[in-house]
Tab-separated table of C-alpha atoms in Angstrom:
chain	number	residue	atom	x	y	z
A	1	MET	CA	-15.879	-8.606	-3.259
A	2	GLU	CA	-19.518	-7.908	-2.382
A	3	GLU	CA	-19.417	-10.358	0.524
A	4	VAL	CA	-16.113	-8.946	1.751
A	5	GLN	CA	-17.404	-5.375	1.600
A	6	LYS	CA	-20.474	-6.254	3.682
A	7	VAL	CA	-18.331	-7.888	6.367
A	8	ILE	CA	-15.871	-4.982	6.434
A	9	HIS	CA	-18.625	-2.385	6.651
A	10	HIS	CA	-20.332	-4.310	9.463
A	11	LEU	CA	-17.111	-4.761	11.463
A	12	THR	CA	-15.771	-1.222	11.035
A	13	THR	CA	-19.141	0.358	11.889
A	14	ASN	CA	-19.023	-1.530	15.189
A	15	ILE	CA	-15.373	-0.525	15.714
A	16	SER	CA	-16.236	3.132	15.116
A	17	ASN	CA	-19.018	2.878	17.692
A	18	GLN	CA	-16.525	1.434	20.188
A	19	ASP	CA	-13.787	4.019	19.544
A	20	ILE	CA	-14.332	7.403	17.890
A	21	ARG	CA	-10.743	7.396	16.578
A	22	PHE	CA	-11.615	4.870	13.843
A	23	GLN	CA	-14.025	5.448	10.982
A	24	ALA	CA	-16.313	2.915	9.298
A	25	VAL	CA	-15.377	1.760	5.790
A	26	PRO	CA	-18.382	2.560	3.549
A	27	TYR	CA	-20.045	-0.030	1.334
A	28	SER	CA	-19.788	0.762	-2.388
A	29	ASP	CA	-21.552	-0.770	-5.401
A	30	THR	CA	-18.626	0.270	-7.608
A	31	TYR	CA	-14.945	0.877	-6.821
A	32	ASN	CA	-14.085	1.060	-3.110
A	33	GLU	CA	-10.958	3.140	-2.529
A	34	ASN	CA	-10.442	1.548	0.905
A	35	ILE	CA	-10.020	-1.984	-0.497
A	36	LYS	CA	-6.956	-2.970	-2.531
A	37	VAL	CA	-6.807	-6.433	-4.141
A	38	LEU	CA	-3.257	-7.752	-3.779
A	39	ALA	CA	-4.084	-11.270	-5.009
A	40	PRO	CA	-7.349	-13.184	-5.660
A	41	SER	CA	-7.609	-14.167	-1.986
A	42	GLN	CA	-5.536	-11.423	-0.362
A	43	PHE	CA	-6.829	-7.879	0.230
A	44	LEU	CA	-5.549	-4.727	1.942
A	45	VAL	CA	-8.303	-2.756	3.715
A	46	THR	CA	-7.472	0.743	4.954
A	47	VAL	CA	-9.606	1.882	7.898
A	48	PRO	CA	-9.591	5.703	8.101
A	49	ILE	CA	-8.383	7.272	11.343
A	50	LYS	CA	-10.468	10.180	12.682
A	51	GLY	CA	-9.536	13.166	14.800
A	52	LEU	CA	-6.264	14.227	13.155
A	53	ALA	CA	-6.472	17.196	10.768
A	54	GLY	CA	-4.197	19.880	9.334
A	55	TYR	CA	-1.029	17.819	8.782
A	56	ARG	CA	2.372	19.486	8.390
A	57	GLU	CA	5.813	17.966	7.950
A	58	ALA	CA	7.972	17.799	11.087
A	59	ARG	CA	10.671	20.506	10.936
A	60	GLU	CA	12.810	19.542	13.898
A	61	GLN	CA	14.591	16.234	14.306
A	62	ARG	CA	14.859	14.723	17.753
A	63	TRP	CA	16.153	11.500	19.238
A	64	ARG	CA	13.751	8.912	20.674
A	65	TYR	CA	14.833	6.926	23.731
A	66	TYR	CA	11.590	5.129	24.647
A	67	THR	CA	10.446	1.510	24.366
A	68	LEU	CA	6.884	0.350	23.720
A	69	GLN	CA	6.589	-0.310	27.459
A	70	GLY	CA	7.568	3.294	28.202
A	71	THR	CA	11.000	2.567	29.701
A	72	ARG	CA	14.009	4.657	28.691
A	73	LEU	CA	16.761	3.355	26.395
A	74	PRO	CA	20.458	4.220	26.804
A	75	CYS	CA	20.752	4.696	23.007
A	76	PRO	CA	18.211	6.301	20.659
A	77	LEU	CA	15.898	4.348	18.371
A	78	ARG	CA	16.968	4.132	14.736
A	79	ASP	CA	15.647	6.779	12.390
A	80	PRO	CA	13.084	5.787	9.727
A	81	GLU	CA	14.293	4.970	6.221
A	82	GLY	CA	12.732	4.871	2.761
A	83	LEU	CA	8.943	4.880	3.012
A	84	GLN	CA	8.901	5.233	6.805
A	85	GLN	CA	8.570	8.234	9.125
A	86	TRP	CA	7.766	9.249	12.690
A	87	LEU	CA	4.360	10.746	13.455
A	88	GLU	CA	3.963	13.370	16.183
A	89	VAL	CA	0.542	14.486	17.372
A	90	GLU	CA	1.805	18.089	17.229
A	91	GLN	CA	2.159	17.731	13.450
A	92	PHE	CA	-1.610	18.181	13.266
A	93	MET	CA	-3.282	21.545	13.759
A	94	LYS	CA	-6.342	19.788	15.198
A	95	SER	CA	-6.380	16.521	17.146
A	96	LEU	CA	-8.849	14.705	19.381
A	97	TRP	CA	-7.731	14.480	23.001
A	98	GLN	CA	-7.811	10.664	22.659
A	99	TRP	CA	-4.696	10.810	20.448
A	100	HIS	CA	-2.776	12.273	23.415
A	101	GLU	CA	-3.668	9.289	25.625
A	102	THR	CA	-0.972	6.824	26.680
A	103	ASP	CA	-2.706	3.881	24.987
A	104	VAL	CA	-1.387	5.226	21.639
A	105	ASN	CA	1.045	8.032	22.522
A	106	ILE	CA	4.601	8.047	23.931
A	107	ASP	CA	6.486	11.327	24.363
A	108	GLY	CA	4.229	13.065	21.850
A	109	ASP	CA	4.582	10.361	19.175
A	110	ILE	CA	1.592	8.411	17.880
A	111	VAL	CA	3.154	4.943	18.034
A	112	PRO	CA	2.002	2.453	15.361
A	113	ALA	CA	2.474	-0.676	17.484
A	114	LYS	CA	0.275	0.798	20.233
A	115	VAL	CA	-2.369	1.892	17.701
A	116	LEU	CA	-2.429	-1.658	16.291
A	117	LEU	CA	-2.742	-3.132	19.798
A	118	VAL	CA	-5.826	-0.975	20.463
A	119	PHE	CA	-7.220	-1.698	17.000
A	120	ARG	CA	-6.695	-5.476	17.288
A	121	LYS	CA	-8.768	-5.588	20.485
A	122	LEU	CA	-11.516	-3.570	18.790
A	123	VAL	CA	-11.583	-6.021	15.851
A	124	GLU	CA	-11.783	-9.017	18.200
A	125	ASN	CA	-14.671	-7.375	20.089
A	126	ALA	CA	-16.455	-6.487	16.826
A	127	ILE	CA	-16.293	-10.076	15.522
A	128	ARG	CA	-18.007	-11.296	18.705
A	129	THR	CA	-20.509	-8.431	18.950
A	130	CYS	CA	-21.536	-8.737	15.283
A	131	HIS	CA	-21.950	-12.545	15.682
A	132	LEU	CA	-19.461	-13.189	12.873
A	133	SER	CA	-17.348	-15.813	14.659
A	134	GLY	CA	-18.480	-18.530	12.215
A	135	LYS	CA	-17.532	-16.443	9.181
A	136	VAL	CA	-14.601	-14.292	10.351
A	137	SER	CA	-11.522	-15.293	12.348
A	138	MET	CA	-8.368	-13.519	13.502
A	139	LEU	CA	-5.067	-14.678	11.982
A	140	GLY	CA	-2.276	-14.881	14.545
A	141	ASN	CA	1.523	-14.665	14.486
A	142	ARG	CA	1.523	-11.421	12.486
A	143	SER	CA	2.516	-7.924	13.535
A	144	ALA	CA	-0.309	-6.400	11.450
A	145	VAL	CA	-4.027	-7.107	11.980
A	146	TRP	CA	-5.184	-9.885	9.632
A	147	ILE	CA	-8.528	-11.653	9.466
A	148	ALA	CA	-9.798	-14.583	7.410
A	149	VAL	CA	-13.272	-14.306	5.859
A	150	GLU	CA	-15.201	-17.317	4.591
A	151	THR	CA	-17.015	-16.356	1.372
A	152	SER	CA	-19.340	-18.508	-0.736
A	153	ALA	CA	-16.431	-19.138	-3.156
A	154	TYR	CA	-13.353	-19.543	-0.930
A	155	GLN	CA	-11.549	-18.109	2.083
A	156	VAL	CA	-9.914	-14.695	1.686
A	157	GLU	CA	-7.356	-13.026	3.943
A	158	LEU	CA	-7.626	-9.318	4.718
A	159	GLU	CA	-5.100	-7.005	6.297
A	160	LEU	CA	-6.984	-4.312	8.214
A	161	ALA	CA	-4.726	-1.258	8.380
A	162	PRO	CA	-5.685	1.917	10.263
A	163	ALA	CA	-4.813	4.767	7.894
A	164	VAL	CA	-3.968	8.378	8.665
A	165	GLU	CA	-5.340	10.078	5.562
A	166	ILE	CA	-3.473	13.239	4.535
A	167	PRO	CA	-5.390	14.781	1.617
A	168	THR	CA	-4.161	17.660	-0.571
A	169	THR	CA	-0.602	17.463	0.819
A	170	TRP	CA	2.244	15.636	-0.968
A	171	SER	CA	4.971	13.995	1.112
A	172	GLU	CA	8.402	15.630	1.006
A	173	LYS	CA	9.904	12.133	0.778
A	174	ALA	CA	8.170	11.577	-2.570
A	175	ARG	CA	10.356	13.638	-4.891
A	176	TRP	CA	8.165	13.169	-7.918
A	177	PRO	CA	7.983	13.879	-10.803
A	178	ARG	CA	11.622	13.441	-11.698
A	179	CYS	CA	13.619	15.882	-13.801
A	180	LEU	CA	12.774	15.745	-17.553
A	181	GLN	CA	10.035	13.162	-16.912
A	182	ARG	CA	7.628	12.924	-19.892
A	183	TRP	CA	5.009	10.608	-18.410
A	184	PRO	CA	2.484	11.382	-17.069
A	185	SER	CA	1.726	14.912	-18.288
A	186	GLN	CA	2.285	17.884	-15.980
A	187	GLU	CA	-1.472	18.408	-15.748
A	188	ARG	CA	-1.934	14.775	-14.662
A	189	VAL	CA	0.929	15.087	-12.163
A	190	GLU	CA	-0.765	18.016	-10.423
A	191	CYS	CA	-4.044	16.080	-10.287
A	192	ILE	CA	-2.349	13.012	-8.794
A	193	LYS	CA	-0.448	14.994	-6.156
A	194	SER	CA	-3.685	16.677	-5.060
A	195	PHE	CA	-4.869	13.329	-3.652
A	196	GLY	CA	-2.147	13.408	-1.010
A	197	PHE	CA	-1.052	10.214	0.748
A	198	ASN	CA	-1.769	7.930	3.698
A	199	LEU	CA	0.302	6.716	6.631
A	200	LEU	CA	-0.065	3.045	7.639
A	201	PRO	CA	1.244	1.386	10.838
A	202	CYS	CA	3.696	-1.103	9.377
A	203	SER	CA	6.381	-1.332	12.096
A	204	ASN	CA	6.667	-0.846	15.866
A	205	TYR	CA	7.751	2.787	15.818
A	206	HIS	CA	7.502	4.062	12.229
A	207	TRP	CA	4.569	4.810	9.934
A	208	GLN	CA	4.753	3.848	6.259
A	209	LEU	CA	3.848	6.155	3.394
A	210	SER	CA	1.120	4.844	1.090
A	211	PHE	CA	-0.073	6.359	-2.193
A	212	LEU	CA	-3.077	4.143	-2.969
A	213	ARG	CA	-5.284	6.949	-4.319
A	214	ALA	CA	-2.533	8.460	-6.465
A	215	GLU	CA	-1.686	5.033	-7.893
A	216	GLN	CA	-5.340	4.338	-8.661
A	217	VAL	CA	-5.638	7.605	-10.622
A	218	LEU	CA	-2.536	6.666	-12.626
A	219	LEU	CA	-4.050	3.258	-13.406
A	220	GLU	CA	-7.439	4.636	-14.410
A	221	GLN	CA	-6.007	7.001	-17.018
A	222	LEU	CA	-3.290	4.844	-18.562
A	223	ASP	CA	-4.498	4.709	-22.168
A	224	GLU	CA	-5.882	8.136	-22.980
A	225	ASP	CA	-3.805	7.995	-26.181
A	226	GLY	CA	-5.355	4.653	-27.223
A	227	GLY	CA	-2.369	2.487	-26.233
A	228	CYS	CA	-2.419	-1.043	-24.802
A	229	ARG	CA	-0.892	-0.444	-21.353
A	230	ARG	CA	-3.955	-1.685	-19.466
A	231	LYS	CA	-4.189	-4.830	-21.625
A	232	CYS	CA	-0.541	-5.569	-20.903
A	233	PHE	CA	-1.126	-5.142	-17.167
A	234	GLN	CA	-4.213	-7.374	-17.183
A	235	VAL	CA	-2.477	-10.202	-19.057
A	236	MET	CA	0.621	-9.949	-16.848
A	237	ARG	CA	-1.541	-10.091	-13.722
A	238	GLN	CA	-3.436	-13.138	-15.028
A	239	LEU	CA	-0.215	-14.989	-15.875
A	240	LYS	CA	1.177	-14.084	-12.468
A	241	GLU	CA	-1.882	-15.567	-10.749
A	242	ASP	CA	-2.152	-18.667	-12.952
A	243	VAL	CA	1.466	-19.573	-13.756
A	244	TRP	CA	4.312	-17.463	-12.373
A	245	CYS	CA	3.195	-16.922	-8.793
A	246	PRO	CA	-0.077	-18.672	-7.833
A	247	GLY	CA	-1.268	-19.284	-4.286
A	248	ASN	CA	-2.968	-17.536	-1.389
A	249	ARG	CA	0.107	-15.606	-0.222
A	250	PRO	CA	2.075	-14.803	-3.372
A	251	VAL	CA	5.520	-13.251	-3.115
A	252	ILE	CA	4.600	-11.012	-6.082
A	253	THR	CA	1.417	-8.965	-5.634
A	254	SER	CA	-0.607	-6.759	-7.948
A	255	HIS	CA	1.117	-3.763	-6.374
A	256	HIS	CA	4.520	-5.046	-7.544
A	257	LEU	CA	3.188	-5.509	-11.094
A	258	GLN	CA	1.612	-2.067	-10.991
A	259	THR	CA	4.948	-0.518	-9.975
A	260	VAL	CA	6.751	-2.284	-12.825
A	261	LEU	CA	4.101	-0.915	-15.194
A	262	PHE	CA	4.545	2.669	-13.947
A	263	TRP	CA	8.327	2.568	-14.362
A	264	THR	CA	7.963	1.134	-17.872
A	265	CYS	CA	5.381	3.780	-18.827
A	266	GLU	CA	7.761	6.484	-17.649
A	267	LYS	CA	10.673	5.044	-19.658
A	268	TYR	CA	8.491	4.537	-22.755
A	269	PRO	CA	6.045	7.484	-22.664
A	270	HIS	CA	4.960	7.581	-26.323
A	271	PHE	CA	1.936	5.995	-27.993
A	272	LYS	CA	4.161	4.219	-30.533
A	273	ASP	CA	5.719	2.226	-27.674
A	274	TRP	CA	2.282	0.868	-26.690
A	275	LYS	CA	0.726	0.384	-30.119
A	276	VAL	CA	1.651	-3.276	-30.686
A	277	PHE	CA	0.511	-5.502	-27.814
A	278	SER	CA	3.066	-8.319	-28.210
A	279	LYS	CA	6.089	-5.988	-28.221
A	280	ALA	CA	4.808	-3.867	-25.340
A	281	PHE	CA	3.901	-6.898	-23.240
A	282	LEU	CA	7.279	-8.613	-23.644
A	283	ARG	CA	9.033	-5.353	-22.748
A	284	LEU	CA	7.001	-5.276	-19.545
A	285	VAL	CA	7.755	-8.913	-18.668
A	286	ARG	CA	11.487	-8.368	-19.276
A	287	LYS	CA	11.385	-5.444	-16.830
A	288	LEU	CA	9.602	-7.626	-14.263
A	289	HIS	CA	12.151	-10.428	-14.765
A	290	LYS	CA	15.040	-8.007	-14.254
A	291	CYS	CA	13.566	-6.634	-11.014
A	292	VAL	CA	12.729	-10.072	-9.611
A	293	SER	CA	16.142	-11.509	-10.567
A	294	GLN	CA	17.972	-8.608	-8.915
A	295	HIS	CA	15.665	-8.626	-5.863
A	296	PHE	CA	15.227	-4.905	-6.400
A	297	LEU	CA	12.126	-2.901	-7.307
A	298	LYS	CA	12.103	0.814	-6.541
A	299	HIS	CA	8.900	2.304	-5.179
A	300	TYR	CA	7.480	4.530	-7.918
A	301	PHE	CA	7.115	7.684	-5.815
A	302	VAL	CA	9.876	7.163	-3.198
A	303	ARG	CA	12.867	5.912	-5.154
A	304	ASN	CA	15.143	5.023	-2.248
A	305	SER	CA	12.748	2.308	-1.075
A	306	ASN	CA	13.078	-1.277	-2.352
A	307	LEU	CA	9.713	-3.078	-2.449
A	308	PHE	CA	11.492	-6.456	-2.338
A	309	GLN	CA	13.551	-5.602	0.759
A	310	CYS	CA	11.592	-7.854	3.138
A	311	THR	CA	10.595	-10.476	0.574
A	312	ASN	CA	11.500	-14.179	0.668
A	313	LEU	CA	14.448	-14.383	-1.764
A	314	ILE	CA	14.057	-18.121	-2.403
A	315	GLU	CA	10.474	-17.551	-3.561
A	316	LEU	CA	11.594	-14.575	-5.679
A	317	ASP	CA	14.231	-16.716	-7.375
A	318	ALA	CA	11.596	-19.358	-8.172
A	319	VAL	CA	9.455	-16.694	-9.858
A	320	ALA	CA	12.509	-15.401	-11.747
A	321	GLN	CA	13.090	-18.908	-13.125
A	322	LYS	CA	9.484	-19.164	-14.345
A	323	LEU	CA	9.741	-15.751	-15.985
A	324	ALA	CA	12.981	-16.767	-17.715
A	325	THR	CA	11.308	-19.919	-19.019
A	326	PHE	CA	8.366	-17.890	-20.324
A	327	LEU	CA	10.620	-15.379	-22.082
A	328	LYS	CA	12.402	-18.189	-23.958
A	329	ASN	CA	9.133	-19.180	-25.598
A	330	PRO	CA	6.414	-16.610	-24.889
A	331	GLN	CA	2.834	-17.688	-25.589
A	332	ILE	CA	0.551	-14.694	-25.211
A	333	SER	CA	-2.794	-13.442	-26.430
A	334	PRO	CA	-4.475	-10.160	-25.501
A	335	PRO	CA	-7.711	-10.294	-23.446
């Protein structure tokens, strides 16, 4: 992690110097909120976008008839679904003039595919300028921007995602907490919602909602009552990495496990449900097995989004079989 952070800080500082619209990712001796570990050798790095402030939800719906090349379509583009949304520059009370330029903007929309095209060129330039070509390489054939970093231990793959950070505002698509929900407490809910959300460029035309900060706060304060939720999560993650779903590009990531944990905590909110490790852990694995078997895992904050929607079903079925085998004869010990 230390080696990765140094590379990321070096690259993004150079990128920020090239283009004011992107901010450097700071180096941190402790937890870095811009780096999410998805698997031992797979990280998500959010690179903050600058020059967009005072976000408000779009009130008027309109049809879009443009292509990425700027030509006009006879029929409108499809509307975003689930975690996705449009992003108009006019949704911000303050914006740098660069966000109105045609390299990222079409008909008033900040277009994710165009932002990624600009960002990819900046990353390529930064690798050369920082003399990192022997340590860092671009990974091709992907819509997102991925790089490979050679560390002293092994190679890791990083997705570099420009992130529109929207602090203090909660997305209208995230209808949370749900009615009669008992976990987390109302006080904790208000704290979590105060962290807002991010928007990541995950398709050609639509931005994807991300709640990395809110999810991290939920994780940090799991066991205030003295339960074993965190132990269960740690053991499940270790078994996932070692047995159920090993490899550099696992079909099940830590984010999937985290989501399963949140849903289980909400269904079983009391300390008594998390007092005995073996019972609590098996309950969690059964929930994971059900989701993987059905190819369906609801996003914790935006319920109408399936986190397995674009996942390889053959690989999911292979994981489901391993989970079924484990549940027939579970061998577990707490960390």
